[in-house]
PDB file of C-alpha atoms in Angstrom:
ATOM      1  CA  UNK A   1     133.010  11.486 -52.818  1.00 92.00           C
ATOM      2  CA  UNK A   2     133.139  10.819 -56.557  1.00 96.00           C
ATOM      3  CA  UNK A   3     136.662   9.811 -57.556  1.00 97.00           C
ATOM      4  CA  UNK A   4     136.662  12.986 -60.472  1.00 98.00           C
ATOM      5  CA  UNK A   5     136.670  15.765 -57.099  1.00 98.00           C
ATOM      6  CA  UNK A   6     139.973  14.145 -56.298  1.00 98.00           C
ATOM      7  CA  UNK A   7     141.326  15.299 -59.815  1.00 98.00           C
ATOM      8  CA  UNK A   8     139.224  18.379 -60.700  1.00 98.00           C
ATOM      9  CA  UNK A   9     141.681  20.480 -61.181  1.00 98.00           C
ATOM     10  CA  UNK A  10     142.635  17.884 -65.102  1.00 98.00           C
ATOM     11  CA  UNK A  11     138.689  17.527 -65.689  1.00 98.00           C
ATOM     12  CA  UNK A  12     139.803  20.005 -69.280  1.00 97.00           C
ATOM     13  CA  UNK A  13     143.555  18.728 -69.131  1.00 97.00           C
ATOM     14  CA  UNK A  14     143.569  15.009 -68.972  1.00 98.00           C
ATOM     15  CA  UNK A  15     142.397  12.253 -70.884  1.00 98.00           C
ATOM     16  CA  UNK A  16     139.616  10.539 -69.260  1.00 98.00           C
ATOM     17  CA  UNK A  17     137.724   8.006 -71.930  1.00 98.00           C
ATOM     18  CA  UNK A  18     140.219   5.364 -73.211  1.00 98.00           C
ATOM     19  CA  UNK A  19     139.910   1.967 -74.491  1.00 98.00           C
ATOM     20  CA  UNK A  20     142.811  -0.436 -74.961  1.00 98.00           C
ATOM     21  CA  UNK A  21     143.742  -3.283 -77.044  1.00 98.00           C
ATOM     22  CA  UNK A  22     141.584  -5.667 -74.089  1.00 98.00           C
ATOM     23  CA  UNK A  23     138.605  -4.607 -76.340  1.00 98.00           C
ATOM     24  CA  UNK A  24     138.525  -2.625 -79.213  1.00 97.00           C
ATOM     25  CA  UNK A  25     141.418  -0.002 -78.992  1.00 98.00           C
ATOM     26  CA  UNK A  26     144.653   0.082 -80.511  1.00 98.00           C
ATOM     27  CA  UNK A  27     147.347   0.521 -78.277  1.00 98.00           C
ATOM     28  CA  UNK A  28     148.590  -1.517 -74.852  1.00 98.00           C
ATOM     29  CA  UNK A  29     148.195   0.388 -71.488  1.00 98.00           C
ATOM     30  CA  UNK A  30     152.271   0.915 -71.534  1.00 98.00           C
ATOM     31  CA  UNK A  31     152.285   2.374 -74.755  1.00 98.00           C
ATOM     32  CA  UNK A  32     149.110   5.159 -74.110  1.00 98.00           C
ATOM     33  CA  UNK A  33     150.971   5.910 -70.995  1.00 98.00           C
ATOM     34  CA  UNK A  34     154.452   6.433 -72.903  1.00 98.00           C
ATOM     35  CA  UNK A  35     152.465   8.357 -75.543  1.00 98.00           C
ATOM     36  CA  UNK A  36     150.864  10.300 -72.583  1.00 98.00           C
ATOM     37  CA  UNK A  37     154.063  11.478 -70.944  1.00 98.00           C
ATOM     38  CA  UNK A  38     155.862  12.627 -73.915  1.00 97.00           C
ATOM     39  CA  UNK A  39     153.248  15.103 -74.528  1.00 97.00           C
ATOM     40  CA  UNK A  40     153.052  16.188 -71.046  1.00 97.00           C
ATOM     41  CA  UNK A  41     149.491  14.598 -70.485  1.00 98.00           C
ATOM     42  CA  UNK A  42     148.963  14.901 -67.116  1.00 98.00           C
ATOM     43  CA  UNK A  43     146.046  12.370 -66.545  1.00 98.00           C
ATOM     44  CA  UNK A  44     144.489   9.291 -68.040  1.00 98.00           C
ATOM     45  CA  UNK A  45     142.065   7.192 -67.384  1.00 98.00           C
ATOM     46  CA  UNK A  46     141.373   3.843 -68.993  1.00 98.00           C
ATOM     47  CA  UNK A  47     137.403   3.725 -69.266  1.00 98.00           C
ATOM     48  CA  UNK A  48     137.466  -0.063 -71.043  1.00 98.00           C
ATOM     49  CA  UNK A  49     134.256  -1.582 -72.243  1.00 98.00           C
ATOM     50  CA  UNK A  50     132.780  -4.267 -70.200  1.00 98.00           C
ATOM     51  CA  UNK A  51     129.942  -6.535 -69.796  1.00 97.00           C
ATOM     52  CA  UNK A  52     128.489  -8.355 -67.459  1.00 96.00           C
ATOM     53  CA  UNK A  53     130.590 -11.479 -68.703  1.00 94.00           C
ATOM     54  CA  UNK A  54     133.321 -10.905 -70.051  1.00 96.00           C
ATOM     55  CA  UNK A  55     135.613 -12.311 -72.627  1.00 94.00           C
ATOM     56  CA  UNK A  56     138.829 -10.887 -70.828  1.00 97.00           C
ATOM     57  CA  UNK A  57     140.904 -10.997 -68.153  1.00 97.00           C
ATOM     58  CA  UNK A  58     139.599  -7.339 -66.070  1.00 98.00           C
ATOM     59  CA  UNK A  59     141.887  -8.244 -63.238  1.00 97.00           C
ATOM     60  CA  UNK A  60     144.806  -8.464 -65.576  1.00 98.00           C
ATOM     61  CA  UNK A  61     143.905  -5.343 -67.187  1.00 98.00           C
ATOM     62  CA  UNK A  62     144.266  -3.861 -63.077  1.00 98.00           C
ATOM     63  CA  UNK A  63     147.555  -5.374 -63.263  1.00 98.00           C
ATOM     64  CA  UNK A  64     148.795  -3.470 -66.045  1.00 98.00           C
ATOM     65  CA  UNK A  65     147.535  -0.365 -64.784  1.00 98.00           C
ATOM     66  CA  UNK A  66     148.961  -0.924 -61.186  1.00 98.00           C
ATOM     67  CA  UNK A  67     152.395  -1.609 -63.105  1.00 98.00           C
ATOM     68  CA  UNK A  68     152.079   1.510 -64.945  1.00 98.00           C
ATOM     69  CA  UNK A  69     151.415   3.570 -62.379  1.00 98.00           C
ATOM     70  CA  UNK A  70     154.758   2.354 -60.608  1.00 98.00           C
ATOM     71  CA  UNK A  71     156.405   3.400 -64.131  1.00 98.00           C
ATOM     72  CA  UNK A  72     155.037   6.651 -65.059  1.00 98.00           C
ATOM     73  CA  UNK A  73     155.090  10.297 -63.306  1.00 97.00           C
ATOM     74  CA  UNK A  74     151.003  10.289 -64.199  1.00 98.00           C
ATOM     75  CA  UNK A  75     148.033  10.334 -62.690  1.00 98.00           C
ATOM     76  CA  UNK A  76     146.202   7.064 -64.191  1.00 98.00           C
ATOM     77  CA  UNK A  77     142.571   5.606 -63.353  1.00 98.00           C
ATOM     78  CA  UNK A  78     141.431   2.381 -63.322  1.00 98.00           C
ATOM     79  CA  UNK A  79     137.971   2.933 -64.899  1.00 98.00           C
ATOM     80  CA  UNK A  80     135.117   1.058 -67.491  1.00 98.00           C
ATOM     81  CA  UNK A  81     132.468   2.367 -69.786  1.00 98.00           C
ATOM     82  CA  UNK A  82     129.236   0.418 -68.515  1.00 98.00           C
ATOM     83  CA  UNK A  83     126.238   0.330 -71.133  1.00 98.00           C
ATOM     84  CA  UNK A  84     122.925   1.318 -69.441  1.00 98.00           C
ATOM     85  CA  UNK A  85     120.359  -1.483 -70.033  1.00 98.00           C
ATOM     86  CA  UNK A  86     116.759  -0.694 -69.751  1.00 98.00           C
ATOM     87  CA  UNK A  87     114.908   0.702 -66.447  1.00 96.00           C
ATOM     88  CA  UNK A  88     118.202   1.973 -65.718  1.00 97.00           C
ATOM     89  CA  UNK A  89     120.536  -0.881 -64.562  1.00 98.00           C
ATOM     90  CA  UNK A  90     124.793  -1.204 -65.704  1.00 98.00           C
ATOM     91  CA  UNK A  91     125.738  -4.317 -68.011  1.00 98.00           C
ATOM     92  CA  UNK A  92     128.308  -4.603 -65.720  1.00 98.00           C
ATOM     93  CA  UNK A  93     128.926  -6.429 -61.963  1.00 96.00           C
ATOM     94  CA  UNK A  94     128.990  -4.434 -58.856  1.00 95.00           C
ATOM     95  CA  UNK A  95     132.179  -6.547 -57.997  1.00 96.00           C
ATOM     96  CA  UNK A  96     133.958  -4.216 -60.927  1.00 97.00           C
ATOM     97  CA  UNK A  97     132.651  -1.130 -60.371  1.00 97.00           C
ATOM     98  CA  UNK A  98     133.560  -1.435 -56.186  1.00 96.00           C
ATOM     99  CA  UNK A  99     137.541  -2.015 -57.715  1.00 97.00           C
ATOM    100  CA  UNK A 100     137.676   0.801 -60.071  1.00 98.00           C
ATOM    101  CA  UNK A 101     138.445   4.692 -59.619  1.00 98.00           C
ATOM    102  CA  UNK A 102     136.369   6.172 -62.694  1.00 98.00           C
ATOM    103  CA  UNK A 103     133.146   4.253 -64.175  1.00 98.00           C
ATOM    104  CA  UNK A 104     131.307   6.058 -66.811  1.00 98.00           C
ATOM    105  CA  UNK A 105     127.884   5.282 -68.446  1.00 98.00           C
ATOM    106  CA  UNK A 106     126.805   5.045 -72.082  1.00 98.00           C
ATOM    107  CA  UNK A 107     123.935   4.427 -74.276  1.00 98.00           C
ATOM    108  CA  UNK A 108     124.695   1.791 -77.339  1.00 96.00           C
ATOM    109  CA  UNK A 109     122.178  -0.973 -78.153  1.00 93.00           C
ATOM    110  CA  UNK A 110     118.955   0.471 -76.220  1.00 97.00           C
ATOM    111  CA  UNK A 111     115.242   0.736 -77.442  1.00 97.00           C
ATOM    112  CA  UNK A 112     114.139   3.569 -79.530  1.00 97.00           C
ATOM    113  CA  UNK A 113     111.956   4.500 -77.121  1.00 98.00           C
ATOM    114  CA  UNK A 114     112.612   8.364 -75.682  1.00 98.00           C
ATOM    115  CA  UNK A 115     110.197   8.040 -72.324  1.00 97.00           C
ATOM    116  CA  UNK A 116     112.260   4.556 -71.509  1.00 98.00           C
ATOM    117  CA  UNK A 117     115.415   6.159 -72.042  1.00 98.00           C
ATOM    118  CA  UNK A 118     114.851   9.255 -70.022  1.00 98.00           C
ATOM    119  CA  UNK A 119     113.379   7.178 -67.059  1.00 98.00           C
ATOM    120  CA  UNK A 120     116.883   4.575 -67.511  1.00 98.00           C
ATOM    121  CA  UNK A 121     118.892   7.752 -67.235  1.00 98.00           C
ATOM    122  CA  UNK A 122     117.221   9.425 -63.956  1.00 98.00           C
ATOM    123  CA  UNK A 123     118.048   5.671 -62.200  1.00 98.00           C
ATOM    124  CA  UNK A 124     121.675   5.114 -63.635  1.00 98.00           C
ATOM    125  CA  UNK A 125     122.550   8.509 -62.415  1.00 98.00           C
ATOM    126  CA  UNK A 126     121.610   7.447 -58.820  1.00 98.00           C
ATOM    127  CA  UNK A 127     123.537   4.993 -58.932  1.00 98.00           C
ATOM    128  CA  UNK A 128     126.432   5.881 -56.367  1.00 97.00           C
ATOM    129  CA  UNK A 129     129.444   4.631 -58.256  1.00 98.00           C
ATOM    130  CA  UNK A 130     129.173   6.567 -61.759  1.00 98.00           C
ATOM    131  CA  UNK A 131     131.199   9.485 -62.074  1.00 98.00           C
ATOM    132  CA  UNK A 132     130.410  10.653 -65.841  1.00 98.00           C
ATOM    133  CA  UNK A 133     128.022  10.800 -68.858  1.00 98.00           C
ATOM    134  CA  UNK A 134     129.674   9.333 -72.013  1.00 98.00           C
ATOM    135  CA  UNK A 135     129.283  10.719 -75.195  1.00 98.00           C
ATOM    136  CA  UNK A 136     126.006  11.893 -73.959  1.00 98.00           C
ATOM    137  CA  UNK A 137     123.528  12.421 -76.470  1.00 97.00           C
ATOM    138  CA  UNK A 138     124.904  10.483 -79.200  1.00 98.00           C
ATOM    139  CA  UNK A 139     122.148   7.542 -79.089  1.00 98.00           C
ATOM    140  CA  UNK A 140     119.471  10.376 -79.806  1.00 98.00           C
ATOM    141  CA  UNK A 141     121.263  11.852 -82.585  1.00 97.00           C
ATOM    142  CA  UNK A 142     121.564   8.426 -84.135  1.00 97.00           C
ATOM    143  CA  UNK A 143     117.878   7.150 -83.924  1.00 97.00           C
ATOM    144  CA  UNK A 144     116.188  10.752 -84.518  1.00 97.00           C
ATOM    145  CA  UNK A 145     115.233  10.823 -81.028  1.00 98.00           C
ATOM    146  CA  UNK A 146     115.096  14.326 -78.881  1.00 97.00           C
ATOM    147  CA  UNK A 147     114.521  14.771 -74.876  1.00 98.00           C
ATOM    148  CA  UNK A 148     111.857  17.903 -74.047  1.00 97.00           C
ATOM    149  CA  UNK A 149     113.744  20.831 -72.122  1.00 97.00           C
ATOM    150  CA  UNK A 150     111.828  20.137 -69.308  1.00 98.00           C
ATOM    151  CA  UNK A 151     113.373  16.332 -69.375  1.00 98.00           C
ATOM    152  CA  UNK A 152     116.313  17.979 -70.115  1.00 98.00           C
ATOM    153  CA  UNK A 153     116.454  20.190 -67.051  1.00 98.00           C
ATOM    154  CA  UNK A 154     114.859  17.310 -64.561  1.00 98.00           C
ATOM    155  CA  UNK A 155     118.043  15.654 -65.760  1.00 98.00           C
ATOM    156  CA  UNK A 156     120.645  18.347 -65.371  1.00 98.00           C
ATOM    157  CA  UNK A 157     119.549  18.974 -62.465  1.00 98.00           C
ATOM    158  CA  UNK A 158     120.188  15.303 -61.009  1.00 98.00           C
ATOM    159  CA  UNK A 159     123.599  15.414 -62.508  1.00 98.00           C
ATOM    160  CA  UNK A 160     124.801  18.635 -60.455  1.00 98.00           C
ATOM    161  CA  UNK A 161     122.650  16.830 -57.145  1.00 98.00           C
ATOM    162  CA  UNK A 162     124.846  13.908 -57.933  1.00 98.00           C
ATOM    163  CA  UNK A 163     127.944  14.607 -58.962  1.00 98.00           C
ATOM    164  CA  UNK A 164     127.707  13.236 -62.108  1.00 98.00           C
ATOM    165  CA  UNK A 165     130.251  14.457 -64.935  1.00 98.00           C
ATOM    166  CA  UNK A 166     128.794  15.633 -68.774  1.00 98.00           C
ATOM    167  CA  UNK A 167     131.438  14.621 -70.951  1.00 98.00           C
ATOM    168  CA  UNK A 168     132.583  16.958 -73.274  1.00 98.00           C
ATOM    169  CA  UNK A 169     133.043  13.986 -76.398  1.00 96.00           C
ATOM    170  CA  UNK A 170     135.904  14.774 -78.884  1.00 89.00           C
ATOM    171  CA  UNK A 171     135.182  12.495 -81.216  1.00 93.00           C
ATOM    172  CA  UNK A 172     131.154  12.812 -81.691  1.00 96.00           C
ATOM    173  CA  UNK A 173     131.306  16.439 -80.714  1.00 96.00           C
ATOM    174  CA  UNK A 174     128.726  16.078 -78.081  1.00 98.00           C
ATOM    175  CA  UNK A 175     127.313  17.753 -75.873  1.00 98.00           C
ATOM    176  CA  UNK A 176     125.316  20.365 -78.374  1.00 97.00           C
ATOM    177  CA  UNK A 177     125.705  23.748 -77.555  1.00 97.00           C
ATOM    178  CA  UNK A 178     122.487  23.982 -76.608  1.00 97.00           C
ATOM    179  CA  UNK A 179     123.165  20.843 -73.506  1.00 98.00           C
ATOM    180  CA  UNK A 180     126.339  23.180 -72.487  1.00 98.00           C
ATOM    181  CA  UNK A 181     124.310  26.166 -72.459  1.00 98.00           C
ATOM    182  CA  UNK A 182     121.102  24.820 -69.896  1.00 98.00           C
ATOM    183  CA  UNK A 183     123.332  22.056 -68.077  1.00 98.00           C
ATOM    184  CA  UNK A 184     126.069  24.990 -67.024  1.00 98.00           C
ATOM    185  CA  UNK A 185     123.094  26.510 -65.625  1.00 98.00           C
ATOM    186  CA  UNK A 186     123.084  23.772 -63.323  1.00 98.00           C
ATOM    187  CA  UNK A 187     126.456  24.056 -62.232  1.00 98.00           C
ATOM    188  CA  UNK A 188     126.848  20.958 -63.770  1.00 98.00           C
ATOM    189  CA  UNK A 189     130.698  19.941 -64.631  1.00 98.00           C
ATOM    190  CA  UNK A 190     132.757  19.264 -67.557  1.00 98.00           C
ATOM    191  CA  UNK A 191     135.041  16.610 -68.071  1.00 98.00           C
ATOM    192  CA  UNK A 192     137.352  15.602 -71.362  1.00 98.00           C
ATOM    193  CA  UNK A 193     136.801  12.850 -73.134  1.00 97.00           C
ATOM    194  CA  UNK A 194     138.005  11.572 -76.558  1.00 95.00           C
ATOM    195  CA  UNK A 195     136.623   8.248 -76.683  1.00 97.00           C
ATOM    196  CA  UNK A 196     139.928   7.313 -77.753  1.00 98.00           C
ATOM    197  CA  UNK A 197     140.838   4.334 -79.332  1.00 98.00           C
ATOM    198  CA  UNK A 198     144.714   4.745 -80.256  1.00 98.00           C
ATOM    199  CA  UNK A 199     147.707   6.267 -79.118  1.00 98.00           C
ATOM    200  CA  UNK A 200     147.936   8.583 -81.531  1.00 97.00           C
ATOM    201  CA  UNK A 201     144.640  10.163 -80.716  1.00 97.00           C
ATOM    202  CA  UNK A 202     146.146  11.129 -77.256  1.00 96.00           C
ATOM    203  CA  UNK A 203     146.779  15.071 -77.540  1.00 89.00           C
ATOM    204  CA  UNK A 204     147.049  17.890 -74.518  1.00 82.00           C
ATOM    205  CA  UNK A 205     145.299  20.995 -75.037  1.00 69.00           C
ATOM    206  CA  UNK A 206     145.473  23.376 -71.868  1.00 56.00           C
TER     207      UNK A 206
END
């Protein structure tokens, strides 16, 4: 079981892509969580950027969340946002994603190369620990790529197999309407993510 069927019932409700000040984001894992209960947020998970080596403590970031969760009346996940490298493997070590509840996938840096990126998608999503699609789409837009509808399908398709989450991006506004349109008739499932990178981009909409 994916950790996101524990929690389905906040897949629209919580906030589940969040980086801290370990990496790039704003705010301490305290201070999103006191920003998170004030506005009645009832779920967060912190999906921090990794890499295969790191240049911070990971454990330590654990520790914070473990000492939050003691603190707060919220539901908070321990989580990363891995970058898919090419042929479809995680810049990130099994060790990591075997500790945390919620590891998503992203395209960044990644060849312009549409038939490479479609085959690197098909394996990541096999891969048993991912539980969500970041800001999916977002690398084609950039680089004036496009996938076919039939790629398009082949990969819906493995999502609702797998149990693998289309995030629903607030800051890019990604997925098109079009990729919530053929993926829903996969049954494939929503979650919320801002991609957010400060506390005061926290907000609950229900």
């Amino acid at each position: 079981m994916k950790t996101w069927e524990k929690f389905s019932d906040f897949l629209l409700i919580g906030e589940w892509h969040v980086h801290t000040c370990y990496t790039d984001g704003k705010n301490s894992i305290d201070e999103y969580c006191q920003k998170a209960v004030a506005i009645g947020l009832p779920l967060i998970a912190f999906t921090e950027h990794v890499r295969k080596n790191l240049d911070y403590d990971f454990h330590r970031f654990l520790n914070d969340i473990e000492i939050a969760k003691e603190k707060y009346d919220l539901i908070i996940l321990s989580g990363c946002e891995a970058k898919v490298l090419p042929y479809g493997e995680l810049d990130v070590s099994d060790d990591i994603l075997k500790e945390i509840d919620y590891p998503i996938f992203a395209f960044h840096s990644f060849p312009k190369d549409t038939d490479l990126y479609f085959e690197s998608l098909k394996k990541v999503l096999k891969n048993k620990h991912v539980n969500a699609w970041a800001h999916p789409g977002v690398f084609l837009i950039q680089n004036g790529l496009e996938l076919s509808e039939d790629q398009l399908i082949d990969i819906f398709h493995s999502m609702s197999k797998l149990n693998v989450l289309l995030e629903i991006n607030i800051k890019y506004q990604v997925p098109s309407e079009t990729w919530k349109y053929l993926s829903s008739k996969f049954s494939v499932k929503f979650v919320k993510g801002g991609d957010v990178h400060s506390a005061e981009q926290l907000f609950f909409n229900i």
